[in-house]
Tab-separated table of C-alpha atoms in Angstrom:
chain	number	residue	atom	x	y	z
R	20	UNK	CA	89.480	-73.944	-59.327
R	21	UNK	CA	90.663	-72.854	-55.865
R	22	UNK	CA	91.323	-75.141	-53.221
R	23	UNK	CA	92.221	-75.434	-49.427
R	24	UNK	CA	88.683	-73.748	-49.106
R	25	UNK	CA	89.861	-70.619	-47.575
R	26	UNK	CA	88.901	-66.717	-47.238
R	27	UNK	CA	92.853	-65.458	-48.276
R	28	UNK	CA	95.115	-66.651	-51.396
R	29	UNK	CA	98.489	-67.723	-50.311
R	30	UNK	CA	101.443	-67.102	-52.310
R	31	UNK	CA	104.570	-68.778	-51.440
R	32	UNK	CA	107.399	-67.172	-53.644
R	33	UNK	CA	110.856	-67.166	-53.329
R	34	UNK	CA	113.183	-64.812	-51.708
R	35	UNK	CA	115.940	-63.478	-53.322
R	36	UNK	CA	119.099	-64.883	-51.489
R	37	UNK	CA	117.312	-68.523	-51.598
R	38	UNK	CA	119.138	-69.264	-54.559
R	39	UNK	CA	118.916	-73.557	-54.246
R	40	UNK	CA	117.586	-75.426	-51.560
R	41	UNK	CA	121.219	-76.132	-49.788
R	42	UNK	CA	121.255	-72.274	-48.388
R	43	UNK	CA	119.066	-73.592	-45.854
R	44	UNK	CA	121.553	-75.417	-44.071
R	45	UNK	CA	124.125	-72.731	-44.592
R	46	UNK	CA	124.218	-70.182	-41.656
R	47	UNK	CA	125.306	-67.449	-43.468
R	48	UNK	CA	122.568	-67.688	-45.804
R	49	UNK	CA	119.930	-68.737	-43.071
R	50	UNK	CA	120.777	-65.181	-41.102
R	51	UNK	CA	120.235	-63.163	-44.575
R	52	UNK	CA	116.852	-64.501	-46.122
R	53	UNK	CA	115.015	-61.306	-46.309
R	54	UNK	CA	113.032	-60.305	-45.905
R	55	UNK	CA	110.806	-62.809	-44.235
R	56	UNK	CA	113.205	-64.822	-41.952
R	57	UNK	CA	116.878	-62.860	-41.279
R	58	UNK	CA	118.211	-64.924	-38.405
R	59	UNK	CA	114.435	-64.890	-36.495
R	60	UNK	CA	112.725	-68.117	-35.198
R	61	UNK	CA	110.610	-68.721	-37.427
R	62	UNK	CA	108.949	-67.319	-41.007
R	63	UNK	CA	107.062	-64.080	-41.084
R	64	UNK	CA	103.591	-63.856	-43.044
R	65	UNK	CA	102.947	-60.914	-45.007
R	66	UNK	CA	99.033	-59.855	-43.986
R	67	UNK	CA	97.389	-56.350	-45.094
R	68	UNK	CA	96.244	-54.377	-42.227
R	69	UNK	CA	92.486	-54.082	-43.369
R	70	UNK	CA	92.455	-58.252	-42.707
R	71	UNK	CA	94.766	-58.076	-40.018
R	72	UNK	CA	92.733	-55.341	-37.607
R	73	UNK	CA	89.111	-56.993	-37.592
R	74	UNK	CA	91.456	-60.367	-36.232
R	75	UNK	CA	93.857	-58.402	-33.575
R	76	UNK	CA	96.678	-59.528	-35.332
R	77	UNK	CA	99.915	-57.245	-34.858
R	78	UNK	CA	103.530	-57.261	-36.301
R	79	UNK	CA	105.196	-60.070	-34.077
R	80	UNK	CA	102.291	-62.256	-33.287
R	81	UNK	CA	101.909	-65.932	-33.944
R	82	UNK	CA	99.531	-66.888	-36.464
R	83	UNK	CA	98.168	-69.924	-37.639
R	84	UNK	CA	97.346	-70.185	-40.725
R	85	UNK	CA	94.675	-73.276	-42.066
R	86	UNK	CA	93.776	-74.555	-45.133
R	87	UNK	CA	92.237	-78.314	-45.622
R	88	UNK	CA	94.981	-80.301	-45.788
R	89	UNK	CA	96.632	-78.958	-42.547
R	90	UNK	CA	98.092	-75.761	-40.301
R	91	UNK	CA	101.082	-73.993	-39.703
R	92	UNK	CA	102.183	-71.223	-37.475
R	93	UNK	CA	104.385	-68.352	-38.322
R	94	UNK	CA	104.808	-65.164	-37.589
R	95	UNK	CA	102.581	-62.483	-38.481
R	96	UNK	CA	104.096	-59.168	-40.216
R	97	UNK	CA	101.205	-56.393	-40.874
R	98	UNK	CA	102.204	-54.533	-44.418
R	99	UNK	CA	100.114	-52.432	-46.794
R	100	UNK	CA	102.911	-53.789	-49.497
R	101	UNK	CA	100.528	-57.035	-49.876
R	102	UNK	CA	97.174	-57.128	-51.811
R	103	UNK	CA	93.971	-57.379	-48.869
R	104	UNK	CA	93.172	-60.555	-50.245
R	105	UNK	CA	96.568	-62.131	-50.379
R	106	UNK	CA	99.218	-63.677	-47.590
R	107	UNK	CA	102.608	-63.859	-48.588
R	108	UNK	CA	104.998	-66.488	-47.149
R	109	UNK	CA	107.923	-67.312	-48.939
R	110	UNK	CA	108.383	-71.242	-49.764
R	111	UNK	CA	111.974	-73.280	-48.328
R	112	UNK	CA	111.440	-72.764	-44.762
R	113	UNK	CA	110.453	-74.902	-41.781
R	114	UNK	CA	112.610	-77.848	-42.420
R	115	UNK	CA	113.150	-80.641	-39.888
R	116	UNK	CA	115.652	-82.254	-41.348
R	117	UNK	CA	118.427	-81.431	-44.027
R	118	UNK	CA	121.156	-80.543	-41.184
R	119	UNK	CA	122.032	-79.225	-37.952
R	120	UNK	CA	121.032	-75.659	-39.063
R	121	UNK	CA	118.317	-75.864	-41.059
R	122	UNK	CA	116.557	-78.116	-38.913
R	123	UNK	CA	117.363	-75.654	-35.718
R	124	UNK	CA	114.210	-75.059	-32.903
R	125	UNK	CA	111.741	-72.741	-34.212
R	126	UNK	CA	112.903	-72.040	-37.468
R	127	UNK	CA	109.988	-71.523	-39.825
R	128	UNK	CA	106.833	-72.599	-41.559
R	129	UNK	CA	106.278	-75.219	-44.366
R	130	UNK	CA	104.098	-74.055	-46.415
R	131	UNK	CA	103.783	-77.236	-48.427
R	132	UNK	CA	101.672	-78.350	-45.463
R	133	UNK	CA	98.983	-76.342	-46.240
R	134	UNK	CA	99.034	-76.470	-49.973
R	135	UNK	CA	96.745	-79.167	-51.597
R	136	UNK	CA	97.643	-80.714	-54.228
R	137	UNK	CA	96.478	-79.813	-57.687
R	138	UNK	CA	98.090	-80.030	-61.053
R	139	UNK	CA	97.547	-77.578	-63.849
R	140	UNK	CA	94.934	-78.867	-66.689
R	141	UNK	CA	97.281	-78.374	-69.492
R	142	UNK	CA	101.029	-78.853	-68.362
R	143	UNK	CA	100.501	-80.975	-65.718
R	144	UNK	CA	102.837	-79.061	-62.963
R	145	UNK	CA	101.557	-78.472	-59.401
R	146	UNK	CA	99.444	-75.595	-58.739
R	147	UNK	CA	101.375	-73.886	-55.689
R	148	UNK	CA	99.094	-70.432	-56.409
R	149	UNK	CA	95.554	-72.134	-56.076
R	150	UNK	CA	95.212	-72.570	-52.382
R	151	UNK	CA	92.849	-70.212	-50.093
R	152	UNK	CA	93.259	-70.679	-46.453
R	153	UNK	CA	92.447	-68.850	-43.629
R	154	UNK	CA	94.505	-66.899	-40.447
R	155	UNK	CA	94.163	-66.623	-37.238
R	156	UNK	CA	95.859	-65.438	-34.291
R	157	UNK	CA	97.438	-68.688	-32.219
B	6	UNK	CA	148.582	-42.213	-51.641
B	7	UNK	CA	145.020	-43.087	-53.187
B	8	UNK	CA	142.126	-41.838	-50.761
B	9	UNK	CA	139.774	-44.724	-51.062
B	10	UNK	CA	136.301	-44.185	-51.653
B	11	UNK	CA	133.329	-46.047	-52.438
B	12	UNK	CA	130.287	-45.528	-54.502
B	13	UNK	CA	126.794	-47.018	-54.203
B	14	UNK	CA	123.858	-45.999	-57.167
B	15	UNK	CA	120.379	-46.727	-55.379
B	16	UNK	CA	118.949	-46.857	-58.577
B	17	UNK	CA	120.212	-49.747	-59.938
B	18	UNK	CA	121.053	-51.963	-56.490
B	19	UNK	CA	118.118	-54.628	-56.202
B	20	UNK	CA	118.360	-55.555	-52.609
B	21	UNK	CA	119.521	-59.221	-53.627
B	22	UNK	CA	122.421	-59.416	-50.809
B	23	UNK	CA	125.282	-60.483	-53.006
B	24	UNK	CA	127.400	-58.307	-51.360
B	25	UNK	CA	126.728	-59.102	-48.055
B	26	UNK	CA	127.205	-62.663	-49.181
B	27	UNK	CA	130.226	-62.090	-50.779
B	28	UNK	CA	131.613	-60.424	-48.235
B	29	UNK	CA	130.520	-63.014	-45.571
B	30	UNK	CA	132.725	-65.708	-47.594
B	31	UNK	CA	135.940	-63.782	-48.763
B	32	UNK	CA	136.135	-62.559	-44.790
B	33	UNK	CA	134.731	-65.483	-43.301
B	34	UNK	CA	132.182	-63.857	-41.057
B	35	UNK	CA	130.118	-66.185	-39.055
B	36	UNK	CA	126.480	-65.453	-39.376
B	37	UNK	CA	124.827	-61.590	-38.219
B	38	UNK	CA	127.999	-60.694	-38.499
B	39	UNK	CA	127.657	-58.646	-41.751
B	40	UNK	CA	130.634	-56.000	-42.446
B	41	UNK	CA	128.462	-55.079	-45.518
B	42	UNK	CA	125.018	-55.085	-44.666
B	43	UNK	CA	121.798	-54.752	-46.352
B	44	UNK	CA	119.392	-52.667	-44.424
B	45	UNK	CA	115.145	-53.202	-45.144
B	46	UNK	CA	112.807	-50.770	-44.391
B	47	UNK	CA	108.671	-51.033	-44.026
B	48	UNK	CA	107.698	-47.814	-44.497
B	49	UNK	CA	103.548	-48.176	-45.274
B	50	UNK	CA	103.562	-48.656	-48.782
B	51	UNK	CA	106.833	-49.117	-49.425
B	52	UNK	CA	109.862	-51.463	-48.610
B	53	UNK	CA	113.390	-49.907	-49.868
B	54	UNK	CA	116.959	-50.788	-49.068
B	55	UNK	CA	119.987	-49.730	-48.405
B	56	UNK	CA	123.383	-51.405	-48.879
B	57	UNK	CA	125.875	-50.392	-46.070
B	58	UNK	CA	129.372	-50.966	-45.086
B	59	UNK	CA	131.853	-49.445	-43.177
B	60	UNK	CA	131.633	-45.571	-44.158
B	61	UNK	CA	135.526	-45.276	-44.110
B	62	UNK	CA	135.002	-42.156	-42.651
B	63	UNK	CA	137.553	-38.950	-43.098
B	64	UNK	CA	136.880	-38.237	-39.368
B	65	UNK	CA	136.295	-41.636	-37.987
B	66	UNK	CA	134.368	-41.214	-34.667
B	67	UNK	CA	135.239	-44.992	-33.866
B	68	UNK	CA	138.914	-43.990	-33.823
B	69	UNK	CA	138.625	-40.806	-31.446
B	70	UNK	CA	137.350	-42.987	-28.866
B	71	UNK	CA	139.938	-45.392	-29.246
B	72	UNK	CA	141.840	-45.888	-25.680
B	73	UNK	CA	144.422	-48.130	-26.983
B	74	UNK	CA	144.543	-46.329	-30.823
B	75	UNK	CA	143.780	-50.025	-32.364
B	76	UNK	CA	141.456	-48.293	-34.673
B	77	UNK	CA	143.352	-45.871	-36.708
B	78	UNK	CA	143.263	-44.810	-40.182
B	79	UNK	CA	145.861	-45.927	-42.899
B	80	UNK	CA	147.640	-43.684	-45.255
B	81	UNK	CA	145.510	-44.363	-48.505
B	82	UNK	CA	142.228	-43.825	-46.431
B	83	UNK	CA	141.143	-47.200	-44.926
B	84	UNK	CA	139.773	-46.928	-41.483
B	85	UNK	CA	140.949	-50.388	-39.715
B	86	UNK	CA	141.497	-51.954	-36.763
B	87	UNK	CA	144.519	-53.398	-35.392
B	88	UNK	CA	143.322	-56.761	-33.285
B	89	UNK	CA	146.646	-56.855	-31.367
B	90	UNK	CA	146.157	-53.760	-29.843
B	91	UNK	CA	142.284	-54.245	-29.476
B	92	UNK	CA	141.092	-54.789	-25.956
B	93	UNK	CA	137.713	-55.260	-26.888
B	94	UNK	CA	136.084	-52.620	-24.609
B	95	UNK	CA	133.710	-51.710	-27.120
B	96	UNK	CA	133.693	-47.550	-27.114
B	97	UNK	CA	133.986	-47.630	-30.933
B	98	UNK	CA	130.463	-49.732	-31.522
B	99	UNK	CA	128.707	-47.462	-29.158
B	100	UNK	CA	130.212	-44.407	-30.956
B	101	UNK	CA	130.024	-45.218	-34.610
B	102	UNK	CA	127.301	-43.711	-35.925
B	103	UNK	CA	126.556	-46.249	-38.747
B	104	UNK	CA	126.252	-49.654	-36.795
B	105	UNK	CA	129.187	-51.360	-38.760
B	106	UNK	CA	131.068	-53.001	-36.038
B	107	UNK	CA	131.040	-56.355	-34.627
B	108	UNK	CA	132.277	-58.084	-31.518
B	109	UNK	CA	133.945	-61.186	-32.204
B	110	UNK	CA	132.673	-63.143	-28.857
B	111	UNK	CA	128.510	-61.784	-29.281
B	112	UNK	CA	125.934	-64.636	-28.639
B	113	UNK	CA	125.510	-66.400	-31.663
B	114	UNK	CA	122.563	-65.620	-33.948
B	115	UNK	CA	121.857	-69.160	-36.038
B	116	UNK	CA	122.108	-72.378	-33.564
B	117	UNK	CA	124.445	-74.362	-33.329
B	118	UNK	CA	127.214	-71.711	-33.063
B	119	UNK	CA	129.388	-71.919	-35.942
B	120	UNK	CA	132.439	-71.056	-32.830
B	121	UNK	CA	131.590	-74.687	-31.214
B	122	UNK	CA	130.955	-76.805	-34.320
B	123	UNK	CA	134.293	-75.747	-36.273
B	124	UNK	CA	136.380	-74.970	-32.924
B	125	UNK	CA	139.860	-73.569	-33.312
B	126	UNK	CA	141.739	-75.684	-30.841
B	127	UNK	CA	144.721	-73.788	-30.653
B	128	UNK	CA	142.841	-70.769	-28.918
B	129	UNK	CA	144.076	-68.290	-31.256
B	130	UNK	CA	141.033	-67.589	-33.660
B	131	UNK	CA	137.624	-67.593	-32.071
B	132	UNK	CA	136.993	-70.225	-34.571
B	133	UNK	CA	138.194	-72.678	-37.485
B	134	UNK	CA	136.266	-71.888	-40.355
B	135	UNK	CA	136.573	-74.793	-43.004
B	136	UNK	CA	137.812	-72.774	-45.948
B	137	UNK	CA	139.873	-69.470	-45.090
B	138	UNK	CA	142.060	-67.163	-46.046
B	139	UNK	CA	145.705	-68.527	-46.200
B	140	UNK	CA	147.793	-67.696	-43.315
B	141	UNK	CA	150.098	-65.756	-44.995
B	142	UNK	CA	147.265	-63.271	-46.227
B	143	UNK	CA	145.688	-62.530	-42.838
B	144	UNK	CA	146.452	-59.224	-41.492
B	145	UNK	CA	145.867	-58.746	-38.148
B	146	UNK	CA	147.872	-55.366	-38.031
B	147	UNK	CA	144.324	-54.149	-40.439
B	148	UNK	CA	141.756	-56.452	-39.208
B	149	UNK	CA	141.821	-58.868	-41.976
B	150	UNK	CA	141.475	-62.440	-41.287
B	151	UNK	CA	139.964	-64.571	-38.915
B	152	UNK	CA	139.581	-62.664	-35.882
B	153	UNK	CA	140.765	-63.439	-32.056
B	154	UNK	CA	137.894	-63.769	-29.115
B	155	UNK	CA	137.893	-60.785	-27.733
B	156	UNK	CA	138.180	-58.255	-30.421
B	157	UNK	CA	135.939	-55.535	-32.638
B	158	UNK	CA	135.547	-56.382	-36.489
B	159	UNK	CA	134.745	-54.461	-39.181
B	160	UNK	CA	134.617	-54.133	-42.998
B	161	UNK	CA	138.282	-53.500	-44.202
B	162	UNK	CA	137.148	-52.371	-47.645
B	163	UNK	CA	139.264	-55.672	-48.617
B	164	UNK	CA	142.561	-54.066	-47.473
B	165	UNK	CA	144.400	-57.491	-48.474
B	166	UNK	CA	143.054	-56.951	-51.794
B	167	UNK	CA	142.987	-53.090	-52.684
B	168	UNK	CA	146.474	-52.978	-50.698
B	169	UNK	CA	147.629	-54.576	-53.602
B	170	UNK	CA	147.057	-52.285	-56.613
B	171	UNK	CA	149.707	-50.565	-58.537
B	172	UNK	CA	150.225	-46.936	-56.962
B	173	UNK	CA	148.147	-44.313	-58.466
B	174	UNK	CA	145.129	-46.718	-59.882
B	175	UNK	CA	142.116	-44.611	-60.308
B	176	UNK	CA	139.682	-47.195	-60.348
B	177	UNK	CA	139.120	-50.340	-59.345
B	178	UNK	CA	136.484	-52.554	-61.334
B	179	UNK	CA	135.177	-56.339	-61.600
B	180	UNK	CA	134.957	-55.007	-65.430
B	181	UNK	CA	138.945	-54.113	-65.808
B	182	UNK	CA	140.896	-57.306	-66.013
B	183	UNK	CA	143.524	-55.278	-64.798
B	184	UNK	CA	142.587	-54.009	-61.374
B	185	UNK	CA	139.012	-57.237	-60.766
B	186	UNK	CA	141.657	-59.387	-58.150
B	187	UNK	CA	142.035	-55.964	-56.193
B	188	UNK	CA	138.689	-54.943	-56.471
B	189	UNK	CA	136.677	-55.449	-53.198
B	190	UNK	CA	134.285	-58.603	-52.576
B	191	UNK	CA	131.150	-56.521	-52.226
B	192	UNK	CA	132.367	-54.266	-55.467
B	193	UNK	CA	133.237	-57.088	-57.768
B	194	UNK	CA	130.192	-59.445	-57.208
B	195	UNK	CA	127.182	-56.748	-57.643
B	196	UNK	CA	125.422	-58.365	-60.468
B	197	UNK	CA	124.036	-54.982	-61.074
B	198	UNK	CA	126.591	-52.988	-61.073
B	199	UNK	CA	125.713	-50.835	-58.286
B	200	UNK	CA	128.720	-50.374	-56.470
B	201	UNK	CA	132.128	-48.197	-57.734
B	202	UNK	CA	135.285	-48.283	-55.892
B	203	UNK	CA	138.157	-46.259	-56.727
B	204	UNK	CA	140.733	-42.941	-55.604
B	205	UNK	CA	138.655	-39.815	-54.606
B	206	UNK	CA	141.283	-37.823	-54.528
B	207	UNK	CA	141.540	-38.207	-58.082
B	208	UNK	CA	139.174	-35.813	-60.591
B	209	UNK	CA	139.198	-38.245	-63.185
B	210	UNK	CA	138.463	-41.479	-61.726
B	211	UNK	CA	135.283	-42.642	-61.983
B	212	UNK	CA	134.009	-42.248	-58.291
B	213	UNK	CA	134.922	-38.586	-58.541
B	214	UNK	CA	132.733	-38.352	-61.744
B	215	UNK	CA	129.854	-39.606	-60.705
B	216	UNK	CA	129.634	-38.099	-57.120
B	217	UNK	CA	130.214	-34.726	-59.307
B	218	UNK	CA	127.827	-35.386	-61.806
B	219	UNK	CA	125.111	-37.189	-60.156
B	220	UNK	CA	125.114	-35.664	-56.873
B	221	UNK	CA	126.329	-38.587	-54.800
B	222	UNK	CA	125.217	-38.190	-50.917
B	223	UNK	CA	126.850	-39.309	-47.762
B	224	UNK	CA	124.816	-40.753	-44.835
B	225	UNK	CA	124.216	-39.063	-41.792
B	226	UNK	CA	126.230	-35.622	-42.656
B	227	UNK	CA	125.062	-33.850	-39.903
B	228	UNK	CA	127.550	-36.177	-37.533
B	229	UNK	CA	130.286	-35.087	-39.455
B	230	UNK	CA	131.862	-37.705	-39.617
B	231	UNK	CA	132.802	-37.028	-43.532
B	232	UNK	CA	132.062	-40.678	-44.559
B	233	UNK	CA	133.614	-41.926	-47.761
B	234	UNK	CA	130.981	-43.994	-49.192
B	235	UNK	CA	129.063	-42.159	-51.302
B	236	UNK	CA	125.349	-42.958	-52.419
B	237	UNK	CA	123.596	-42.353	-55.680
B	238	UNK	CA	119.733	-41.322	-55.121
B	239	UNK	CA	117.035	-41.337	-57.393
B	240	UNK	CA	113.486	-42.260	-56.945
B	241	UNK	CA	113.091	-44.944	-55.302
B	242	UNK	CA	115.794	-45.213	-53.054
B	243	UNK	CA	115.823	-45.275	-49.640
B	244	UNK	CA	118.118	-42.230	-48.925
B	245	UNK	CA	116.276	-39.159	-50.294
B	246	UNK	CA	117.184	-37.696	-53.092
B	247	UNK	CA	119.609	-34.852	-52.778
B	248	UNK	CA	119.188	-33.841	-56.372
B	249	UNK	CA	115.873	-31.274	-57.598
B	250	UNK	CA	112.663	-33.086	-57.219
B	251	UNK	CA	112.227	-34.648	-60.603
B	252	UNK	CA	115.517	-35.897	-61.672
């Protein structure tokens, strides 16, 4: 049932100002995504203090986060606005291609790396919710 | 003359940025460089919002410090800067109490600077933005257009379009077919309806109303600057409410 074999779920919604995928090569809307990018290098991950503590992982640090299909690194924002057992980090970031400024040095995580691939029993769409993975600090 | 004045209900905005991006396109900003801003807050438990342009303010501490008066404030209430006069030293962002300026020539926030891709050859804008305002309709006497290098920008509560009403409009609304081209960017495109513009100096215009009926707040009073943006609180918001404890 859940996959990537894992300690934390990992939900990758969207955020509000990623209205299609061609804001990611617009600047304007790259500098706005909040609020897990705004301009920064790089995708922040949403990680409740009571996980975050026991790793040493504070506001700002790098993170990599693993499940069994692969890693990423992002950045690591400690909120009591997330469940304990839950990482948020919003989906349409990390791209390497697309253009000049979505593909720009150090801008995000892709969290399709991590997440397996499993379709849903009766409709047949991907499973994006499913995967468990784990974080630590990089 | 009108006294323009802006209102903002926290209860209904949603944080989506559709001002900001509004703005960003009708005054070509390049990136960071938001005139209307939407400010997040973490505070423990919970993450509020708060939408924020220039405050327009009665007693504008940005002008005071003016050495060369480019900032001054027009006679129906706009607070704007005049970029042939602006030197660019700066005084007015330190002293502005709100944040809501902008130096043309700062380091670029999103790589590759937007000022070297689309570069104005002629030297006169600090860049050549693809799509623009005509130029007949830029304004550098009020800070509207495409800016020099060199020069403070701010949020011109769309002087090129509110400039434009009849005299003596009370309101102006993205729901009046009469007065939605004069209406401001940030005003017209609020999908929630959050935002108000319209005359404070008159009683019966809808700003008035609701700043008298539902207690509208200003930010940071005790500066005194007297800003004319009002805010609507409720729970929820991220300005407190100024209203009795279970409204």
């Amino acid at each position: 049932k859940y996959t990537g074999g894992g300690d934390l779920h990992l939900i990758t919604p969207k955020m509000a100002v990623h209205a299609e995928g061609r804001s990611a090569n617009m600047p304007v809307a790259v500098s706005l995504y909040q609020p897990a990018t705004g301009g920064r290098k790089g995708t922040m991950v949403e990680v409740h203090p009571s996980v975050a503590g026991p790793k040493g992982i504070r506001t700002g640090d790098l993170v990599t986060i693993k499940s069994s299909v692969g890693s990423i690194t992002a950045i690591a924002k400690v909120t009591e606005l997330t469940r304990p057992d839950v990482l948020v980090l919003p989906f349409g970031q990390g791209h390497w291609a697309h253009g000049r400024w979505a593909s720009r040095h150090g801008n995000g995580a892709h969290v399709d790396s991590i997440t397996t691939q499993q379709s849903d029993r009766i409709s047949g769409m991907a499973n994006y919710y499913s995967g468990k993975v784990t974080i630590e600090r990089a | 003359m009108a006294k323009w004045g802006m209102v903002i209900n926290l209860e209904k905005c949603v944080g989506c940025q559709a001002c900001t991006t509004a703005c960003s396109q009708e005054n070509t900003r390049l990136p960071g460089e938001n005139w209307q801003d939407v400010l997040f807050y973490n505070e423990g438990k919970n993450l509020t919002w708060l939408p924020r342009p220039c405050q327009h303010c009665e007693n504008p501490s940005c002008m005071h410090v003016c050495p060369t008066k480019a900032t001054f404030k027009t006679e129906d209430g706009v607070v704007a800067i005049d970029w042939n006069k602006c030197i660019g030293c700066k005084y007015c962002m330190i002293a502005c109490p709100y944040g809501v300026r902008f130096f043309s020539d700062t380091k670029a926030l999103i790589e590759p600077d937007l000022r070297s891709v689309f570069k104005d050859e002629t030297g006169q804008h600090n860049w050549n933005p693809p799509y623009r305002l005509p130029e007949g309709k830029e304004d550098w006497s009020h800070g509207v257009g495409v800016a020099p290098t060199g020069v403070v920008t701010k949020c011109t509560f769309c002087y090129h379009k509110i400039s434009k009403a009849p005299k003596g409009t009370a309101d102006l609304s993205e729901h009046d077919p009469a007065t939605k081209e004069y209406t401001p960017a940030c005003v017209r495109t609020c999908p929630a309806t959050a935002r108000y513009f319209g005359d404070l100096d008159n009683p019966n215009s809808q700003v008035s109303k609701l700043i008298n009926d539902k207690g509208g707040v200003r930010l940071l009073d005790q500066s005194g600057n007297k800003p004319q943006v009002y805010y609507l609180t409720g729970v929820g918001g991220a300005v407190p409410s100024g209203r009795a404890k279970n409204v």
